[in-house]
Short mmCIF file of C-alpha atoms and ligand atoms in Angstrom, two decimals:
data_model
loop_
_atom_site.label_atom_id
_atom_site.label_comp_id
_atom_site.label_asym_id
_atom_site.label_seq_id
_atom_site.Cartn_x
_atom_site.Cartn_y
_atom_site.Cartn_z
CA MET V 6 -71.32 -19.76 -52.34
CA ILE V 7 -73.98 -21.42 -50.65
CA VAL V 8 -74.74 -19.38 -47.59
CA ARG V 9 -73.98 -15.36 -46.37
CA PHE V 10 -73.78 -15.26 -42.36
CA THR V 11 -73.75 -11.45 -41.29
CA THR V 12 -72.88 -10.06 -37.88
CA LEU V 13 -75.77 -7.15 -37.73
CA GLY V 14 -75.41 -6.89 -33.95
CA THR V 15 -72.71 -7.75 -31.79
CA GLY V 16 -72.96 -5.92 -29.05
CA THR V 17 -75.31 -6.96 -25.90
CA ILE V 18 -77.02 -4.63 -23.34
CA SER V 19 -74.20 -2.55 -22.20
CA LEU V 20 -74.87 -0.35 -24.24
CA SER V 21 -72.06 0.48 -27.25
CA ALA V 22 -71.26 3.51 -29.48
CA GLY V 23 -69.87 0.63 -32.25
CA ARG V 24 -71.66 -2.27 -31.08
CA SER V 25 -75.49 -2.70 -32.14
CA CYS V 26 -77.63 -5.80 -29.58
CA ALA V 27 -77.51 -9.07 -31.22
CA GLY V 28 -78.81 -9.68 -34.41
CA TYR V 29 -77.36 -12.47 -37.37
CA LEU V 30 -78.58 -12.17 -40.92
CA VAL V 31 -78.43 -15.53 -42.89
CA GLU V 32 -79.02 -15.49 -46.73
CA THR V 33 -78.77 -18.31 -49.32
CA ASP V 34 -81.13 -18.04 -52.01
CA ASP V 35 -84.28 -15.94 -51.55
CA LEU V 36 -84.11 -17.49 -47.99
CA ARG V 37 -83.70 -14.16 -45.91
CA LEU V 38 -83.77 -14.94 -42.22
CA LEU V 39 -82.79 -12.90 -39.24
CA ILE V 40 -81.42 -14.45 -35.96
CA ASP V 41 -82.82 -12.25 -32.73
CA CYS V 42 -83.87 -8.58 -33.13
CA GLY V 43 -82.00 -6.82 -30.56
CA SER V 44 -82.52 -3.09 -30.51
CA GLY V 45 -80.09 -1.30 -33.03
CA ILE V 46 -80.94 -4.11 -35.63
CA THR V 47 -83.39 -2.05 -37.62
CA ARG V 48 -80.96 0.54 -38.10
CA ARG V 49 -78.10 -1.96 -39.55
CA LEU V 50 -80.47 -3.78 -42.19
CA ALA V 51 -81.29 -0.37 -43.41
CA GLU V 52 -77.42 1.03 -43.52
CA ARG V 53 -77.87 -2.43 -45.77
CA GLY V 54 -80.72 -0.92 -47.94
CA ASP V 55 -83.45 -2.56 -48.88
CA ASP V 56 -82.79 -5.83 -46.70
CA TRP V 57 -85.51 -4.71 -44.42
CA GLN V 58 -87.99 -5.44 -46.57
CA THR V 59 -87.25 -9.15 -47.85
CA ILE V 60 -86.45 -11.14 -44.74
CA THR V 61 -88.21 -14.59 -45.15
CA HIS V 62 -88.24 -15.64 -41.63
CA VAL V 63 -87.19 -14.07 -38.00
CA ALA V 64 -85.55 -16.32 -35.49
CA LEU V 65 -85.54 -15.22 -31.45
CA THR V 66 -82.80 -17.20 -29.74
CA HIS V 67 -84.53 -16.08 -25.96
CA PHE V 68 -86.76 -13.60 -24.66
CA HIS V 69 -84.30 -10.99 -23.54
CA ILE V 70 -84.59 -7.92 -25.00
CA ASP V 71 -81.18 -6.97 -26.82
CA HIS V 72 -81.85 -10.13 -28.63
CA TYR V 73 -85.48 -9.14 -29.54
CA GLY V 74 -86.16 -5.10 -28.83
CA ASP V 75 -86.55 -3.94 -32.25
CA LEU V 76 -89.34 -6.50 -33.29
CA PRO V 77 -92.03 -4.62 -33.09
CA THR V 78 -90.16 -1.91 -35.05
CA LEU V 79 -89.48 -4.21 -37.61
CA ILE V 80 -93.26 -5.40 -37.86
CA PHE V 81 -94.52 -2.53 -37.92
CA ALA V 82 -92.29 -1.12 -40.74
CA TRP V 83 -93.30 -3.73 -43.41
CA LYS V 84 -96.67 -3.06 -41.83
CA HIS V 85 -96.42 0.71 -43.25
CA GLY V 86 -93.46 1.26 -44.89
CA PHE V 87 -94.36 -0.38 -47.55
CA LEU V 88 -96.03 0.69 -50.87
CA PRO V 89 -97.74 -1.29 -52.23
CA ALA V 90 -98.86 -2.85 -48.58
CA ARG V 91 -96.10 -5.72 -48.25
CA SER V 92 -98.12 -9.66 -48.91
CA ALA V 93 -95.30 -11.49 -48.59
CA PRO V 94 -95.30 -13.88 -45.34
CA ILE V 95 -93.03 -13.66 -42.51
CA THR V 96 -92.26 -16.94 -40.63
CA ILE V 97 -91.52 -15.92 -36.53
CA ILE V 98 -89.60 -18.98 -35.31
CA GLY V 99 -88.46 -19.56 -31.56
CA PRO V 100 -88.26 -21.49 -28.22
CA VAL V 101 -91.38 -23.01 -26.79
CA GLY V 102 -92.68 -19.21 -25.40
CA THR V 103 -92.34 -17.42 -28.35
CA ALA V 104 -96.23 -17.03 -29.00
CA ALA V 105 -96.52 -15.98 -25.98
CA LEU V 106 -94.37 -13.80 -26.13
CA LEU V 107 -96.19 -11.78 -29.10
CA ASP V 108 -99.33 -12.10 -27.70
CA ARG V 109 -97.84 -10.38 -25.25
CA LEU V 110 -96.24 -7.79 -26.68
CA ALA V 111 -99.44 -7.05 -29.11
CA ALA V 112 -100.99 -6.70 -26.17
CA ALA V 113 -98.96 -3.81 -24.71
CA HIS V 114 -98.22 -2.80 -28.95
CA GLY V 115 -101.21 -3.48 -30.88
CA ALA V 116 -103.35 -6.44 -32.35
CA TRP V 117 -101.26 -5.53 -35.92
CA LEU V 118 -98.15 -7.01 -34.33
CA THR V 119 -99.25 -10.47 -34.60
CA ALA V 120 -102.02 -9.67 -37.62
CA PRO V 121 -100.28 -7.45 -39.71
CA GLY V 122 -102.61 -7.40 -43.16
CA PHE V 123 -99.76 -10.22 -44.37
CA PRO V 124 -99.47 -13.31 -43.53
CA LEU V 125 -97.30 -14.44 -39.74
CA THR V 126 -97.04 -17.27 -38.60
CA ILE V 127 -95.72 -18.71 -36.07
CA GLN V 128 -93.08 -21.56 -34.90
CA GLU V 129 -92.13 -23.05 -31.61
CA ILE V 130 -89.18 -24.86 -31.91
CA THR V 131 -88.44 -27.72 -29.98
CA PRO V 132 -84.51 -29.19 -29.90
CA SER V 133 -86.47 -32.96 -30.22
CA ASP V 134 -87.50 -31.08 -33.47
CA THR V 135 -85.74 -30.23 -37.42
CA LEU V 136 -87.24 -27.64 -39.45
CA GLU V 137 -86.74 -28.20 -43.26
CA LEU V 138 -86.80 -24.07 -44.91
CA PRO V 139 -87.18 -23.14 -48.14
CA HIS V 140 -83.55 -24.28 -49.74
CA GLY V 141 -83.09 -26.93 -48.31
CA VAL V 142 -82.07 -25.47 -45.33
CA ARG V 143 -82.09 -27.85 -42.43
CA MET V 144 -82.41 -25.92 -38.62
CA THR V 145 -82.34 -27.19 -35.73
CA CYS V 146 -81.88 -26.10 -31.79
CA HIS V 147 -80.04 -27.43 -28.74
CA ALA V 148 -80.74 -25.59 -25.02
CA VAL V 149 -78.15 -23.89 -23.73
CA PRO V 150 -77.57 -23.11 -20.21
CA HIS V 151 -78.77 -19.21 -19.62
CA THR V 152 -82.23 -18.49 -19.76
CA PRO V 153 -85.00 -22.13 -19.52
CA GLU V 154 -86.13 -21.01 -22.87
CA SER V 155 -82.75 -20.51 -24.07
CA VAL V 156 -81.38 -21.88 -27.37
CA ALA V 157 -78.44 -22.43 -30.14
CA TYR V 158 -79.45 -22.80 -33.57
CA SER V 159 -77.54 -25.11 -35.90
CA LEU V 160 -78.17 -24.32 -40.21
CA GLU V 161 -77.13 -26.57 -42.24
CA ARG V 162 -77.71 -26.41 -45.93
CA SER V 163 -75.91 -29.10 -48.64
CA GLY V 164 -74.07 -30.28 -46.54
CA ARG V 165 -72.03 -27.09 -44.68
CA ARG V 166 -73.24 -26.42 -41.21
CA ILE V 167 -73.13 -22.91 -38.74
CA VAL V 168 -73.55 -23.13 -35.67
CA TYR V 169 -74.59 -19.90 -33.33
CA THR V 170 -74.67 -20.36 -29.81
CA GLY V 171 -77.01 -17.54 -28.57
CA ASP V 172 -76.49 -16.30 -24.95
CA THR V 173 -75.15 -18.77 -23.46
CA GLY V 174 -73.25 -20.46 -20.28
CA PRO V 175 -70.15 -22.57 -20.45
CA SER V 176 -71.80 -26.55 -21.91
CA ASP V 177 -69.97 -29.09 -23.16
CA ALA V 178 -73.34 -31.19 -24.52
CA LEU V 179 -73.23 -27.48 -26.52
CA ALA V 180 -69.23 -28.23 -27.60
CA THR V 181 -70.54 -32.10 -28.69
CA TRP V 182 -73.66 -30.39 -30.42
CA ALA V 183 -71.28 -28.19 -31.98
CA GLN V 184 -69.27 -30.34 -33.61
CA GLY V 185 -67.21 -30.51 -37.13
CA CYS V 186 -69.90 -27.47 -37.84
CA ASP V 187 -68.08 -25.63 -40.41
CA LEU V 188 -68.58 -21.63 -38.64
CA LEU V 189 -69.52 -21.13 -34.58
CA VAL V 190 -71.02 -17.93 -33.68
CA CYS V 191 -70.08 -17.75 -30.14
CA GLU V 192 -70.80 -15.45 -27.69
CA CYS V 193 -68.36 -14.22 -25.65
CA SER V 194 -69.48 -11.75 -22.91
CA LEU V 195 -67.87 -11.38 -20.12
CA PRO V 196 -63.66 -11.34 -19.12
CA ALA V 197 -62.88 -13.84 -16.10
CA SER V 198 -62.17 -11.06 -13.60
CA MET V 199 -66.71 -10.82 -13.58
CA ALA V 200 -67.51 -14.53 -15.05
CA ILE V 201 -70.92 -15.51 -14.67
CA PRO V 202 -72.93 -19.42 -14.79
CA GLU V 203 -75.02 -17.44 -17.66
CA HIS V 204 -72.29 -16.47 -20.13
CA LEU V 205 -68.62 -16.81 -21.59
CA THR V 206 -65.51 -15.71 -20.99
CA PRO V 207 -63.01 -15.27 -23.50
CA GLU V 208 -61.19 -19.03 -22.05
CA GLN V 209 -64.39 -20.04 -22.16
CA CYS V 210 -64.46 -19.98 -25.78
CA GLY V 211 -61.79 -21.47 -26.47
CA GLU V 212 -62.77 -24.43 -24.42
CA LEU V 213 -65.69 -24.75 -26.20
CA ALA V 214 -64.19 -24.34 -28.95
CA ALA V 215 -61.90 -27.05 -28.90
CA GLY V 216 -64.13 -29.47 -28.16
CA ALA V 217 -66.50 -28.11 -31.28
CA THR V 218 -63.99 -27.61 -33.78
CA PRO V 219 -65.28 -25.67 -36.26
CA GLY V 220 -63.77 -24.72 -39.69
CA HIS V 221 -63.66 -21.07 -37.86
CA LEU V 222 -65.28 -19.75 -34.78
CA ALA V 223 -66.51 -16.22 -34.80
CA LEU V 224 -66.97 -14.58 -31.25
CA THR V 225 -69.66 -11.88 -30.73
CA HIS V 226 -71.89 -10.26 -28.05
CA PHE V 227 -68.99 -8.81 -26.36
CA TYR V 228 -69.57 -6.53 -23.76
CA PRO V 229 -67.24 -3.72 -22.69
CA PRO V 230 -65.04 -4.32 -19.92
CA VAL V 231 -64.43 -7.89 -21.64
CA GLU V 232 -62.32 -6.11 -24.98
CA HIS V 233 -59.69 -4.98 -22.42
CA VAL V 234 -58.57 -8.61 -22.48
CA ASP V 235 -56.92 -9.93 -25.26
CA ILE V 236 -59.43 -12.41 -26.58
CA LEU V 237 -57.67 -14.00 -29.77
CA ALA V 238 -54.70 -15.14 -26.74
CA LEU V 239 -56.73 -16.30 -24.40
CA VAL V 240 -58.36 -18.44 -27.01
CA GLY V 241 -55.42 -18.72 -28.70
CA ALA V 242 -54.26 -20.80 -26.16
CA ARG V 243 -56.75 -23.60 -25.90
CA TYR V 244 -57.76 -23.59 -29.64
CA ALA V 245 -55.91 -23.48 -32.57
CA GLY V 246 -57.97 -22.92 -35.62
CA PRO V 247 -59.08 -19.34 -37.20
CA VAL V 248 -60.82 -17.00 -35.16
CA THR V 249 -62.69 -13.46 -35.94
CA LEU V 250 -63.57 -11.07 -33.57
CA ALA V 251 -67.09 -10.28 -35.41
CA THR V 252 -67.45 -6.50 -35.25
CA ASP V 253 -71.49 -4.97 -37.19
CA GLY V 254 -71.56 -5.69 -40.80
CA TRP V 255 -68.92 -8.37 -40.74
CA HIS V 256 -69.94 -11.96 -42.72
CA PHE V 257 -68.70 -14.77 -43.72
CA ASP V 258 -69.47 -16.51 -46.75
CA LEU V 259 -69.74 -20.93 -46.55
CA GLU V 260 -68.53 -22.36 -50.11
CA ASP V 261 -69.63 -25.32 -51.80
CA GLU V 262 -68.20 -28.50 -50.68
ZN1 LIG Y 27 -77.60 -11.11 -24.96
ZN1 LIG Y 28 -79.56 -13.25 -22.43
#
């Protein structure tokens, strides 16, 4: 196994008993990347044991609070929740505006948020950037139609590739960019009766997957009303590959070729 991708939080800001807000863990050797950190993700990490202590990187897809609300709590836990004190560095990755967001959070909560006593680096990424993470993991992003800053992320290692859409509306360019990935983690927010340009319906997830032809499609970011329609049937009518309706704690392992 070369990369494990875990869906820690498969819900949204429409609060759910069974689904935390957005959060995903990517593990490969000692690279431990948390993508998004919405409300409930610190609890989900705690349920797994010491995982919250060993995270090395955090990446944000956009600045809606269901994708970063637990980040101040997590940084405070890293600052005060260790004995002895944490010294390991943290890198926080995000679209342009991430540093300004953290500055605003520091203004509200305290200077510790960006100067927690261990090295904290903020690295903004644009779609023209490639970030080389430890262990040969290559990270890129792609702008998606949700908010002006919103991006999808791609993570590649040893010829294997994961794409996580973040929050997005329909985008042919996203399907092209994700083409042929091994795992496509795709938001599936709303039923067609409630469709809006900033999110995907199951039908639109099926169309995106038909264009991207991933090895496996995992759907996430479910508003409660979408769970009242037959998501698998609606996706399956448009895309014949394997599909998982992710739950909090589901994981997918990318194996060596
Ligand atoms: Zn969201
Ligand atoms: Zn959003």
